[in-house]
mmCIF file of C-alpha atoms (C1' of nucleotides) in Angstrom:
data_model
loop_
_atom_site.group_PDB
_atom_site.id
_atom_site.type_symbol
_atom_site.label_atom_id
_atom_site.label_comp_id
_atom_site.label_asym_id
_atom_site.label_seq_id
_atom_site.Cartn_x
_atom_site.Cartn_y
_atom_site.Cartn_z
ATOM 1 C CA MET A 1 0.000 0.000 0.000
ATOM 2 C CA PRO A 2 2.373 2.710 -1.166
ATOM 3 C CA ALA A 3 0.453 5.902 -1.898
ATOM 4 C CA PRO A 4 1.646 7.862 -4.909
ATOM 5 C CA GLU A 5 0.453 11.473 -4.725
ATOM 6 C CA ARG A 6 -0.795 12.362 -8.166
ATOM 7 C CA THR A 7 -1.602 16.012 -7.498
ATOM 8 C CA SER A 8 -1.461 18.673 -4.784
ATOM 9 C CA LEU A 9 -3.609 21.374 -3.251
ATOM 10 C CA ASP A 10 -1.640 24.062 -5.051
ATOM 11 C CA GLU A 11 -2.130 22.359 -8.386
ATOM 12 C CA ILE A 12 -5.859 22.000 -7.709
ATOM 13 C CA ALA A 13 -6.177 25.663 -6.779
ATOM 14 C CA ALA A 14 -4.242 26.694 -9.892
ATOM 15 C CA ALA A 15 -6.506 24.600 -12.106
ATOM 16 C CA ALA A 16 -9.573 26.114 -10.441
ATOM 17 C CA LEU A 17 -8.268 29.619 -11.122
ATOM 18 C CA GLU A 18 -7.626 28.763 -14.764
ATOM 19 C CA LEU A 19 -11.167 27.443 -15.172
ATOM 20 C CA LEU A 20 -12.554 30.570 -13.512
ATOM 21 C CA ASP A 21 -10.626 32.788 -15.919
ATOM 22 C CA GLU A 22 -11.696 30.789 -18.934
ATOM 23 C CA GLY A 23 -15.385 30.321 -18.257
ATOM 24 C CA GLY A 24 -16.439 31.981 -15.037
ATOM 25 C CA LEU A 25 -17.549 30.351 -11.835
ATOM 26 C CA GLY A 26 -19.945 28.044 -13.690
ATOM 27 C CA ALA A 27 -17.018 26.399 -15.438
ATOM 28 C CA LEU A 28 -15.286 25.717 -12.141
ATOM 29 C CA THR A 29 -16.715 22.237 -11.559
ATOM 30 C CA MET A 30 -15.103 19.501 -9.545
ATOM 31 C CA GLN A 31 -15.053 17.290 -12.604
ATOM 32 C CA ALA A 32 -13.308 19.908 -14.728
ATOM 33 C CA VAL A 33 -10.733 20.560 -12.005
ATOM 34 C CA ALA A 34 -10.117 16.828 -11.623
ATOM 35 C CA THR A 35 -9.652 16.345 -15.348
ATOM 36 C CA ARG A 36 -7.220 19.230 -15.504
ATOM 37 C CA VAL A 37 -4.997 17.909 -12.727
ATOM 38 C CA GLY A 38 -5.202 14.357 -14.121
ATOM 39 C CA VAL A 39 -7.274 12.682 -11.453
ATOM 40 C CA ARG A 40 -10.865 11.582 -10.840
ATOM 41 C CA ALA A 41 -13.301 13.902 -9.114
ATOM 42 C CA PRO A 42 -13.603 11.938 -5.859
ATOM 43 C CA SER A 43 -9.850 12.243 -5.305
ATOM 44 C CA LEU A 44 -10.183 16.004 -4.910
ATOM 45 C CA TYR A 45 -11.956 15.465 -1.611
ATOM 46 C CA LYS A 46 -8.669 14.277 -0.099
ATOM 47 C CA ARG A 47 -7.285 17.844 -0.351
ATOM 48 C CA VAL A 48 -10.408 19.996 -0.270
ATOM 49 C CA ALA A 49 -13.480 19.759 1.942
ATOM 50 C CA ASP A 50 -15.928 20.517 -0.854
ATOM 51 C CA ARG A 51 -16.458 22.826 -3.814
ATOM 52 C CA THR A 52 -17.390 25.745 -1.554
ATOM 53 C CA ALA A 53 -14.040 25.542 0.219
ATOM 54 C CA LEU A 54 -12.190 25.426 -3.094
ATOM 55 C CA VAL A 55 -14.071 28.454 -4.418
ATOM 56 C CA GLU A 56 -13.362 30.318 -1.204
ATOM 57 C CA ARG A 57 -9.668 29.558 -1.548
ATOM 58 C CA VAL A 58 -9.649 31.004 -5.074
ATOM 59 C CA PHE A 59 -11.682 33.958 -3.819
ATOM 60 C CA LEU A 60 -9.133 34.775 -1.133
ATOM 61 C CA ALA A 61 -6.272 34.618 -3.635
ATOM 62 C CA CYS A 62 -8.104 37.004 -5.972
ATOM 63 C CA ALA A 63 -9.013 39.387 -3.166
ATOM 64 C CA ALA A 64 -5.377 39.503 -2.075
ATOM 65 C CA GLU A 65 -4.312 40.178 -5.642
ATOM 66 C CA LEU A 66 -6.723 43.094 -6.053
ATOM 67 C CA ASP A 67 -5.633 44.364 -2.666
ATOM 68 C CA ALA A 68 -2.000 44.440 -3.825
ATOM 69 C CA VAL A 69 -2.973 46.191 -7.049
ATOM 70 C CA MET A 70 -4.800 48.917 -5.143
ATOM 71 C CA ARG A 71 -1.990 49.350 -2.611
ATOM 72 C CA ALA A 72 0.547 49.771 -5.395
ATOM 73 C CA ALA A 73 -1.660 52.348 -7.098
ATOM 74 C CA ALA A 74 -2.096 54.262 -3.858
ATOM 75 C CA GLU A 75 1.661 54.412 -3.362
ATOM 76 C CA ARG A 76 2.327 55.448 -6.945
ATOM 77 C CA ALA A 77 -0.160 58.318 -6.605
ATOM 78 C CA GLY A 78 0.875 61.638 -5.118
ATOM 79 C CA SER A 79 0.005 62.738 -1.631
ATOM 80 C CA ASP A 80 -3.213 64.494 -2.650
ATOM 81 C CA GLY A 81 -6.093 62.540 -1.102
ATOM 82 C CA GLY A 82 -8.514 63.018 -3.980
ATOM 83 C CA ASP A 83 -5.976 61.920 -6.588
ATOM 84 C CA ARG A 84 -5.135 58.922 -4.445
ATOM 85 C CA ILE A 85 -8.736 57.723 -4.404
ATOM 86 C CA VAL A 86 -9.053 58.223 -8.147
ATOM 87 C CA ALA A 87 -5.816 56.278 -8.696
ATOM 88 C CA ILE A 88 -7.069 53.393 -6.557
ATOM 89 C CA VAL A 89 -10.406 53.028 -8.339
ATOM 90 C CA VAL A 90 -8.763 53.351 -11.761
ATOM 91 C CA ALA A 91 -6.436 50.504 -10.777
ATOM 92 C CA ALA A 92 -9.446 48.480 -9.675
ATOM 93 C CA ARG A 93 -11.059 49.098 -13.063
ATOM 94 C CA ASP A 94 -7.941 47.955 -14.889
ATOM 95 C CA TYR A 95 -7.987 44.790 -12.810
ATOM 96 C CA ALA A 96 -11.691 44.237 -13.528
ATOM 97 C CA HIS A 97 -11.063 44.540 -17.261
ATOM 98 C CA ALA A 98 -8.007 42.304 -17.207
ATOM 99 C CA SER A 99 -9.629 39.628 -15.018
ATOM 100 C CA PRO A 100 -13.398 40.048 -15.247
ATOM 101 C CA HIS A 101 -14.248 36.657 -13.751
ATOM 102 C CA ARG A 102 -11.909 37.228 -10.819
ATOM 103 C CA TYR A 103 -13.438 40.623 -10.187
ATOM 104 C CA HIS A 104 -16.909 39.137 -10.362
ATOM 105 C CA LEU A 105 -15.904 36.450 -7.887
ATOM 106 C CA ILE A 106 -14.588 39.054 -5.456
ATOM 107 C CA PHE A 107 -17.641 41.313 -5.530
ATOM 108 C CA GLY A 108 -20.419 39.238 -7.055
ATOM 109 C CA GLY A 109 -21.681 38.236 -3.632
ATOM 110 C CA VAL A 110 -21.334 34.489 -4.208
ATOM 111 C CA VAL A 111 -18.725 33.945 -1.523
ATOM 112 C CA THR A 112 -20.206 35.186 1.698
ATOM 113 C CA ASP A 113 -18.478 33.318 4.533
ATOM 114 C CA ALA A 114 -14.853 34.075 3.769
ATOM 115 C CA ASP A 115 -12.171 34.864 6.305
ATOM 116 C CA PRO A 116 -13.132 38.274 7.780
ATOM 117 C CA ALA A 117 -9.521 39.226 8.496
ATOM 118 C CA ALA A 118 -8.591 38.978 4.821
ATOM 119 C CA LEU A 119 -11.569 41.099 3.879
ATOM 120 C CA GLU A 120 -10.674 43.824 6.347
ATOM 121 C CA ARG A 121 -7.159 43.932 5.008
ATOM 122 C CA SER A 122 -8.340 44.290 1.421
ATOM 123 C CA ALA A 123 -10.607 47.189 2.378
ATOM 124 C CA GLU A 124 -7.722 49.006 3.990
ATOM 125 C CA PRO A 125 -6.181 50.939 1.053
ATOM 126 C CA ILE A 126 -9.407 52.817 0.453
ATOM 127 C CA VAL A 127 -10.096 53.341 4.149
ATOM 128 C CA ALA A 128 -6.590 54.788 4.581
ATOM 129 C CA ALA A 129 -6.987 57.156 1.648
ATOM 130 C CA CYS A 130 -10.370 58.266 2.985
ATOM 131 C CA ARG A 131 -8.999 58.766 6.482
ATOM 132 C CA ALA A 132 -6.331 61.079 5.118
ATOM 133 C CA LEU A 133 -9.013 62.963 3.228
ATOM 134 C CA VAL A 134 -11.948 63.326 5.627
ATOM 135 C CA GLY A 135 -10.464 62.401 8.999
ATOM 136 C CA PRO A 136 -11.045 59.339 11.175
ATOM 137 C CA ASP A 137 -14.672 60.073 12.067
ATOM 138 C CA ARG A 138 -16.015 59.875 8.551
ATOM 139 C CA ALA A 139 -13.379 57.615 7.032
ATOM 140 C CA LEU A 140 -15.567 54.500 7.217
ATOM 141 C CA ASP A 141 -18.613 56.174 5.670
ATOM 142 C CA ALA A 142 -16.430 57.641 2.945
ATOM 143 C CA ALA A 143 -14.716 54.317 2.212
ATOM 144 C CA ARG A 144 -18.101 52.612 1.966
ATOM 145 C CA THR A 145 -19.279 55.240 -0.483
ATOM 146 C CA VAL A 146 -16.199 54.903 -2.669
ATOM 147 C CA THR A 147 -16.167 51.096 -2.551
ATOM 148 C CA ALA A 148 -19.892 50.730 -3.188
ATOM 149 C CA TRP A 149 -19.746 53.082 -6.151
ATOM 150 C CA ALA A 150 -16.651 51.549 -7.760
ATOM 151 C CA GLN A 151 -17.765 47.967 -7.207
ATOM 152 C CA GLY A 152 -21.290 48.733 -8.430
ATOM 153 C CA PHE A 153 -20.040 50.573 -11.495
ATOM 154 C CA LEU A 154 -17.583 47.878 -12.495
ATOM 155 C CA LEU A 155 -20.019 45.022 -11.954
ATOM 156 C CA MET A 156 -22.565 46.850 -14.102
ATOM 157 C CA GLU A 157 -19.941 47.576 -16.728
ATOM 158 C CA LEU A 158 -18.767 43.963 -16.814
ATOM 159 C CA SER A 159 -22.279 42.586 -17.089
ATOM 160 C CA GLY A 160 -23.107 45.002 -19.902
ATOM 161 C CA SER A 161 -25.710 46.953 -17.961
ATOM 162 C CA PHE A 162 -24.781 50.300 -19.496
ATOM 163 C CA ARG A 163 -26.945 50.130 -22.569
ATOM 164 C CA LEU A 164 -27.798 53.792 -23.072
ATOM 165 C CA GLY A 165 -24.678 54.617 -25.042
ATOM 166 C CA GLY A 166 -22.264 57.371 -24.093
ATOM 167 C CA ASP A 167 -18.658 57.083 -23.022
ATOM 168 C CA VAL A 168 -18.471 54.619 -20.140
ATOM 169 C CA GLU A 169 -14.874 55.449 -19.286
ATOM 170 C CA GLN A 170 -15.719 59.137 -19.072
ATOM 171 C CA ALA A 171 -18.650 58.304 -16.813
ATOM 172 C CA PHE A 172 -16.287 56.356 -14.567
ATOM 173 C CA LEU A 173 -13.687 59.113 -14.340
ATOM 174 C CA ARG A 174 -16.322 61.773 -13.807
ATOM 175 C CA GLY A 175 -17.996 59.678 -11.104
ATOM 176 C CA ALA A 176 -14.658 59.189 -9.367
ATOM 177 C CA ARG A 177 -14.048 62.927 -9.441
ATOM 178 C CA TRP A 178 -17.529 63.774 -8.193
ATOM 179 C CA ILE A 179 -17.135 61.482 -5.209
ATOM 180 C CA ALA A 180 -13.561 62.532 -4.423
ATOM 181 C CA ASP A 181 -14.502 66.203 -4.689
ATOM 182 C CA ALA A 182 -17.537 65.662 -2.458
ATOM 183 C CA LEU A 183 -15.283 64.238 0.232
ATOM 184 C CA VAL A 184 -12.902 67.187 -0.085
ATOM 185 C CA ALA A 185 -15.826 69.610 0.110
ATOM 186 C CA ASP A 186 -17.138 67.834 3.204
ATOM 187 C CA ARG A 187 -13.801 68.303 4.943
ATOM 188 C CA ASP A 188 -13.386 71.934 3.850
ATOM 189 C CA GLN A 189 -16.864 72.714 5.058
ATOM 190 C CA ARG A 190 -16.117 71.368 8.536
ATOM 191 C CA LEU A 191 -12.596 72.784 8.903
ATOM 192 C CA PRO A 192 -12.893 76.369 7.793
ATOM 193 C CA MET B 10 -58.056 13.309 -26.435
ATOM 194 C CA PRO B 11 -59.559 16.126 -24.377
ATOM 195 C CA ALA B 12 -56.824 18.288 -22.877
ATOM 196 C CA PRO B 13 -57.477 19.544 -19.370
ATOM 197 C CA GLU B 14 -55.197 22.493 -18.569
ATOM 198 C CA ARG B 15 -53.898 21.900 -15.096
ATOM 199 C CA THR B 16 -51.987 25.177 -14.718
ATOM 200 C CA SER B 17 -51.197 28.415 -16.529
ATOM 201 C CA LEU B 18 -48.254 30.670 -17.320
ATOM 202 C CA ASP B 19 -49.393 33.182 -14.708
ATOM 203 C CA GLU B 20 -49.598 30.506 -12.053
ATOM 204 C CA ILE B 21 -46.143 29.252 -12.979
ATOM 205 C CA ALA B 22 -44.675 32.754 -12.811
ATOM 206 C CA ALA B 23 -46.341 33.362 -9.441
ATOM 207 C CA ALA B 24 -44.919 30.122 -8.047
ATOM 208 C CA ALA B 25 -41.476 31.048 -9.345
ATOM 209 C CA LEU B 26 -41.673 34.430 -7.602
ATOM 210 C CA GLU B 27 -42.707 32.764 -4.343
ATOM 211 C CA LEU B 28 -39.763 30.378 -4.524
ATOM 212 C CA LEU B 29 -37.408 33.280 -5.257
ATOM 213 C CA ASP B 30 -38.680 35.174 -2.212
ATOM 214 C CA GLU B 31 -38.411 32.144 0.032
ATOM 215 C CA GLY B 32 -35.018 30.794 -0.931
ATOM 216 C CA GLY B 33 -33.358 32.921 -3.569
ATOM 217 C CA LEU B 34 -32.643 32.054 -7.154
ATOM 218 C CA GLY B 35 -31.160 28.694 -6.179
ATOM 219 C CA ALA B 36 -34.533 27.577 -4.843
ATOM 220 C CA LEU B 37 -36.217 28.452 -8.116
ATOM 221 C CA THR B 38 -35.903 25.036 -9.762
ATOM 222 C CA MET B 39 -38.170 23.647 -12.412
ATOM 223 C CA GLN B 40 -39.045 20.755 -10.138
ATOM 224 C CA ALA B 41 -39.997 23.036 -7.246
ATOM 225 C CA VAL B 42 -42.121 25.208 -9.538
ATOM 226 C CA ALA B 43 -43.830 22.132 -10.968
ATOM 227 C CA THR B 44 -44.581 20.720 -7.533
ATOM 228 C CA ARG B 45 -46.038 24.044 -6.409
ATOM 229 C CA VAL B 46 -48.422 24.324 -9.341
ATOM 230 C CA GLY B 47 -49.363 20.653 -9.062
ATOM 231 C CA VAL B 48 -47.775 19.281 -12.192
ATOM 232 C CA ARG B 49 -44.679 17.359 -13.271
ATOM 233 C CA ALA B 50 -41.573 19.234 -14.362
ATOM 234 C CA PRO B 51 -41.748 18.313 -18.072
ATOM 235 C CA SER B 52 -45.194 19.905 -18.317
ATOM 236 C CA LEU B 53 -43.717 23.331 -17.612
ATOM 237 C CA TYR B 54 -42.045 23.257 -21.013
ATOM 238 C CA LYS B 55 -45.463 23.628 -22.633
ATOM 239 C CA ARG B 56 -45.705 27.207 -21.285
ATOM 240 C CA VAL B 57 -42.077 28.236 -20.888
ATOM 241 C CA ALA B 58 -39.133 27.742 -23.232
ATOM 242 C CA ASP B 59 -36.696 26.864 -20.450
ATOM 243 C CA ARG B 60 -35.611 27.920 -16.982
ATOM 244 C CA THR B 61 -33.737 30.954 -18.312
ATOM 245 C CA ALA B 62 -36.904 32.304 -19.907
ATOM 246 C CA LEU B 63 -38.854 31.783 -16.687
ATOM 247 C CA VAL B 64 -36.200 33.562 -14.624
ATOM 248 C CA GLU B 65 -36.161 36.418 -17.112
ATOM 249 C CA ARG B 66 -39.913 36.747 -16.830
ATOM 250 C CA VAL B 67 -39.660 37.035 -13.046
ATOM 251 C CA PHE B 68 -36.759 39.456 -13.468
ATOM 252 C CA LEU B 69 -38.812 41.772 -15.675
ATOM 253 C CA ALA B 70 -41.695 41.764 -13.201
ATOM 254 C CA CYS B 71 -39.344 42.680 -10.356
ATOM 255 C CA ALA B 72 -37.610 45.391 -12.386
ATOM 256 C CA ALA B 73 -40.994 46.922 -13.226
ATOM 257 C CA GLU B 74 -41.956 46.801 -9.560
ATOM 258 C CA LEU B 75 -38.803 48.596 -8.431
ATOM 259 C CA ASP B 76 -39.287 51.072 -11.231
ATOM 260 C CA ALA B 77 -42.777 51.905 -9.957
ATOM 261 C CA VAL B 78 -41.474 52.252 -6.402
ATOM 262 C CA MET B 79 -38.805 54.734 -7.503
ATOM 263 C CA ARG B 80 -41.219 56.716 -9.660
ATOM 264 C CA ALA B 81 -43.650 57.057 -6.768
ATOM 265 C CA ALA B 82 -40.847 58.223 -4.476
ATOM 266 C CA ALA B 83 -39.690 60.780 -7.035
ATOM 267 C CA GLU B 84 -43.209 62.197 -7.302
ATOM 268 C CA ARG B 85 -43.684 62.296 -3.544
ATOM 269 C CA ALA B 86 -40.438 64.239 -3.130
ATOM 270 C CA GLY B 87 -40.335 68.004 -3.528
ATOM 271 C CA SER B 88 -38.986 69.768 -6.567
ATOM 272 C CA ASP B 89 -35.446 70.073 -5.224
ATOM 273 C CA GLY B 90 -33.212 67.883 -7.422
ATOM 274 C CA GLY B 91 -30.914 66.716 -4.632
ATOM 275 C CA ASP B 92 -33.796 65.736 -2.353
ATOM 276 C CA ARG B 93 -35.403 63.902 -5.242
ATOM 277 C CA ILE B 94 -32.358 61.737 -5.796
ATOM 278 C CA VAL B 95 -32.076 60.982 -2.097
ATOM 279 C CA ALA B 96 -35.771 60.056 -2.000
ATOM 280 C CA ILE B 97 -35.365 57.685 -4.942
ATOM 281 C CA VAL B 98 -32.394 55.808 -3.511
ATOM 282 C CA VAL B 99 -34.005 55.592 -0.074
ATOM 283 C CA ALA B 100 -37.050 54.021 -1.725
ATOM 284 C CA ALA B 101 -34.737 51.579 -3.524
ATOM 285 C CA ARG B 102 -33.173 50.666 -0.183
ATOM 286 C CA ASP B 103 -36.581 50.034 1.374
ATOM 287 C CA TYR B 104 -37.406 47.759 -1.539
ATOM 288 C CA ALA B 105 -34.087 45.925 -1.200
ATOM 289 C CA HIS B 106 -34.765 45.292 2.486
ATOM 290 C CA ALA B 107 -38.356 44.212 1.921
ATOM 291 C CA SER B 108 -37.509 41.940 -1.019
ATOM 292 C CA PRO B 109 -33.809 41.105 -0.853
ATOM 293 C CA HIS B 110 -33.960 38.231 -3.336
ATOM 294 C CA ARG B 111 -35.886 40.297 -5.857
ATOM 295 C CA TYR B 112 -33.360 43.101 -5.531
ATOM 296 C CA HIS B 113 -30.526 40.638 -5.954
ATOM 297 C CA LEU B 114 -32.192 39.236 -9.065
ATOM 298 C CA ILE B 115 -32.527 42.717 -10.554
ATOM 299 C CA PHE B 116 -28.944 43.811 -9.970
ATOM 300 C CA GLY B 117 -27.009 40.629 -9.252
ATOM 301 C CA GLY B 118 -25.948 40.346 -12.870
ATOM 302 C CA VAL B 119 -27.445 36.889 -13.408
ATOM 303 C CA VAL B 120 -29.973 37.981 -15.986
ATOM 304 C CA THR B 121 -28.032 39.601 -18.783
ATOM 305 C CA ASP B 122 -30.099 39.261 -21.955
ATOM 306 C CA ALA B 123 -33.364 40.810 -20.832
ATOM 307 C CA ASP B 124 -35.556 43.100 -22.908
ATOM 308 C CA PRO B 125 -33.522 46.332 -23.347
ATOM 309 C CA ALA B 126 -36.632 48.511 -23.589
ATOM 310 C CA ALA B 127 -37.768 47.493 -20.108
ATOM 311 C CA LEU B 128 -34.329 48.237 -18.712
ATOM 312 C CA GLU B 129 -34.212 51.691 -20.235
ATOM 313 C CA ARG B 130 -37.592 52.480 -18.765
ATOM 314 C CA SER B 131 -36.538 51.384 -15.296
ATOM 315 C CA ALA B 132 -33.451 53.605 -15.458
ATOM 316 C CA GLU B 133 -35.565 56.606 -16.335
ATOM 317 C CA PRO B 134 -36.577 57.967 -12.893
ATOM 318 C CA ILE B 135 -32.964 58.502 -11.920
ATOM 319 C CA VAL B 136 -31.976 59.862 -15.326
ATOM 320 C CA ALA B 137 -34.848 62.356 -15.150
ATOM 321 C CA ALA B 138 -33.885 63.529 -11.674
ATOM 322 C CA CYS B 139 -30.271 63.893 -12.776
ATOM 323 C CA ARG B 140 -31.256 65.800 -15.907
ATOM 324 C CA ALA B 141 -33.148 68.298 -13.804
ATOM 325 C CA LEU B 142 -30.112 68.623 -11.576
ATOM 326 C CA VAL B 143 -27.092 68.768 -13.896
ATOM 327 C CA GLY B 144 -28.630 69.386 -17.322
ATOM 328 C CA PRO B 145 -28.918 67.077 -20.311
ATOM 329 C CA ASP B 146 -25.192 66.898 -21.135
ATOM 330 C CA ARG B 147 -24.139 65.277 -17.896
ATOM 331 C CA ALA B 148 -27.419 63.575 -16.985
ATOM 332 C CA LEU B 149 -26.283 60.142 -18.166
ATOM 333 C CA ASP B 150 -22.939 60.261 -16.346
ATOM 334 C CA ALA B 151 -24.699 61.465 -13.206
ATOM 335 C CA ALA B 152 -27.380 58.772 -13.403
ATOM 336 C CA ARG B 153 -24.698 56.114 -13.832
ATOM 337 C CA THR B 154 -22.886 57.413 -10.781
ATOM 338 C CA VAL B 155 -26.023 57.394 -8.651
ATOM 339 C CA THR B 156 -27.214 53.999 -9.872
ATOM 340 C CA ALA B 157 -23.809 52.341 -9.543
ATOM 341 C CA TRP B 158 -23.376 53.642 -6.025
ATOM 342 C CA ALA B 159 -26.859 52.723 -4.795
ATOM 343 C CA GLN B 160 -26.858 49.312 -6.423
ATOM 344 C CA GLY B 161 -23.330 48.557 -5.188
ATOM 345 C CA PHE B 162 -24.102 49.716 -1.672
ATOM 346 C CA LEU B 163 -27.324 47.729 -1.394
ATOM 347 C CA LEU B 164 -25.844 44.563 -2.865
ATOM 348 C CA MET B 165 -22.968 44.806 -0.391
ATOM 349 C CA GLU B 166 -25.357 45.493 2.448
ATOM 350 C CA LEU B 167 -27.590 42.547 1.533
ATOM 351 C CA SER B 168 -24.682 40.138 1.227
ATOM 352 C CA GLY B 169 -23.284 41.250 4.579
ATOM 353 C CA SER B 170 -20.121 42.797 3.167
ATOM 354 C CA PHE B 171 -20.050 45.666 5.654
ATOM 355 C CA ARG B 172 -18.193 43.948 8.441
ATOM 356 C CA LEU B 173 -16.289 46.863 9.956
ATOM 357 C CA GLY B 174 -19.102 47.973 12.240
ATOM 358 C CA GLY B 175 -20.508 51.474 12.245
ATOM 359 C CA ASP B 176 -23.970 52.649 11.313
ATOM 360 C CA VAL B 177 -24.772 51.322 7.860
ATOM 361 C CA GLU B 178 -27.905 53.409 7.456
ATOM 362 C CA GLN B 179 -25.962 56.553 8.288
ATOM 363 C CA ALA B 180 -23.319 55.573 5.745
ATOM 364 C CA PHE B 181 -26.055 55.187 3.140
ATOM 365 C CA LEU B 182 -27.681 58.544 3.853
ATOM 366 C CA ARG B 183 -24.321 60.305 3.999
ATOM 367 C CA GLY B 184 -23.258 58.695 0.739
ATOM 368 C CA ALA B 185 -26.504 59.781 -0.918
ATOM 369 C CA ARG B 186 -25.928 63.328 0.283
ATOM 370 C CA TRP B 187 -22.309 63.393 -0.825
ATOM 371 C CA ILE B 188 -23.249 62.317 -4.315
ATOM 372 C CA ALA B 189 -26.281 64.593 -4.593
ATOM 373 C CA ASP B 190 -24.261 67.556 -3.318
ATOM 374 C CA ALA B 191 -21.432 66.774 -5.741
ATOM 375 C CA LEU B 192 -23.905 66.982 -8.628
ATOM 376 C CA VAL B 193 -25.260 70.294 -7.346
ATOM 377 C CA ALA B 194 -21.732 71.654 -6.950
ATOM 378 C CA ASP B 195 -20.886 70.550 -10.484
ATOM 379 C CA ARG B 196 -23.834 72.500 -11.858
ATOM 380 C CA ASP B 197 -23.190 75.592 -9.716
ATOM 381 C CA GLN B 198 -19.569 75.613 -10.814
ATOM 382 C CA ARG B 199 -20.554 75.658 -14.474
ATOM 383 C CA LEU B 200 -23.467 78.105 -14.211
ATOM 384 C CA PRO B 201 -22.136 80.909 -12.070
ATOM 385 C "C1'" DA C 20 -53.792 19.504 -26.765
ATOM 386 C "C1'" DC C 21 -51.898 18.777 -22.585
ATOM 387 C "C1'" DC C 22 -49.685 15.598 -19.127
ATOM 388 C "C1'" DT C 23 -46.666 11.846 -17.806
ATOM 389 C "C1'" DG C 24 -42.816 8.369 -16.895
ATOM 390 C "C1'" DA C 25 -38.629 7.152 -18.516
ATOM 391 C "C1'" DA C 26 -34.423 8.508 -20.047
ATOM 392 C "C1'" DC C 27 -30.192 11.376 -20.820
ATOM 393 C "C1'" DA C 28 -26.430 14.297 -19.662
ATOM 394 C "C1'" DC C 29 -24.839 16.742 -16.294
ATOM 395 C "C1'" DC C 30 -23.839 18.310 -11.248
ATOM 396 C "C1'" DG C 31 -21.603 17.427 -6.096
ATOM 397 C "C1'" DT C 32 -20.572 13.985 -2.913
ATOM 398 C "C1'" DT C 33 -19.908 9.397 -0.373
ATOM 399 C "C1'" DC C 34 -17.827 5.038 0.217
ATOM 400 C "C1'" DA C 35 -16.210 0.444 -0.157
ATOM 401 C "C1'" DA C 36 -12.681 -1.727 -2.679
ATOM 402 C "C1'" DG C 37 -8.309 -1.602 -4.827
ATOM 403 C "C1'" DT C 38 -3.010 -0.629 -4.752
ATOM 404 C "C1'" DA D 27 -2.245 6.854 2.306
ATOM 405 C "C1'" DC D 28 -4.013 7.980 -1.827
ATOM 406 C "C1'" DC D 29 -6.903 6.752 -5.989
ATOM 407 C "C1'" DT D 30 -10.854 4.659 -8.234
ATOM 408 C "C1'" DG D 31 -15.527 2.933 -9.953
ATOM 409 C "C1'" DA D 32 -19.956 2.635 -8.583
ATOM 410 C "C1'" DA D 33 -23.621 4.678 -6.542
ATOM 411 C "C1'" DC D 34 -26.817 8.361 -4.745
ATOM 412 C "C1'" DA D 35 -29.456 12.472 -4.840
ATOM 413 C "C1'" DC D 36 -30.071 16.156 -7.243
ATOM 414 C "C1'" DC D 37 -30.303 19.375 -11.557
ATOM 415 C "C1'" DG D 38 -32.475 20.785 -16.620
ATOM 416 C "C1'" DT D 39 -34.355 18.940 -20.621
ATOM 417 C "C1'" DT D 40 -36.269 15.726 -24.360
ATOM 418 C "C1'" DC D 41 -39.544 12.584 -26.093
ATOM 419 C "C1'" DA D 42 -42.470 8.781 -27.009
ATOM 420 C "C1'" DA D 43 -46.573 7.144 -25.044
ATOM 421 C "C1'" DG D 44 -50.794 7.916 -22.731
ATOM 422 C "C1'" DT D 45 -55.567 10.395 -22.269
#
DNA sequence: ACCTGAACACCGTTCAAGT
DNA sequence: ACCTGAACACCGTTCAAGT
């Protein structure tokens, strides 16, 4: 009774990510993953509790990736708070266009019970930029406004919900500016 | 060969809506619908092309319902453009809380090939309020900003994505005000 | 003209049997 | 200790056979 290992958790996760990129979450089936790593579906359950756990693992990897992208954009941007927020959401849009299925997995609301600590960390770049802009008291409200808008816009853009014509990129940049300027105005109004 | 009709398209659609409300889109299976209307699953295909068509039918009914809710809120609100937008998104939030699965169906991005005319009509209340506020040139960009933010916020709220504490309702109202005020400021800046 | 059981091609998942 | 085929409970969908 030897026991030759024919695959690994990392290989399984990599195959799952490939399938997500190629055909969305619907294409990420246990059978497809098994085929790709050269094994039968039941064998996957030696390394992964069930499909939900595998999807969550891919979700966390994608969330960490987007987090890194936004952090890098925030650092590249100047010290101006408004510009920083615009730079972060533009980076998020680039990511959404480059990896639409990953973006959809992160924000589509399918994964709901993921590690809270990882989620807090990935929200941090925007919270930090908002804190610098509007102060600690309103930082959370501001971050929720920015995140909700960007995530909502990009999900609508990816799913083709903008059917009334017009320049979608311009709408995005203008929206980013409106929100950033509103936060600046809120601060200026309170600190005369 | 008589032909007793044991159900109807309306009854099928009503059962589908009930199942959506009770357990989300995942509970809306052809078998569950069939059981509820007192028929076997294959019989449904006499009235409905396939599950996608049935889901789309429910989707259109929900979109029309939300549309009516937002129109009523817009009419109830005063003539002030900013207040009107706030009233519309607050009405959308009430709807999302009262019928979370319907709201998720409308904006969750599952239905993607629905009747474009119905979608344009349902976007109209917000476009009209934005037109009154920022003029025709920027009305579409403004409506996209408002819709993306509201839809993103409510989807995140429904899926429990706001895990950092704080008052979520306050964040919503403050976000609505920030965006409405940004649109007013944009107009005032252009028309001195 | 509608309804049905049986069947098919898929899912995810379990488990006893192989090595 | 890992892998497998067979099996189970679900899906959506098709279709020949019933009335």
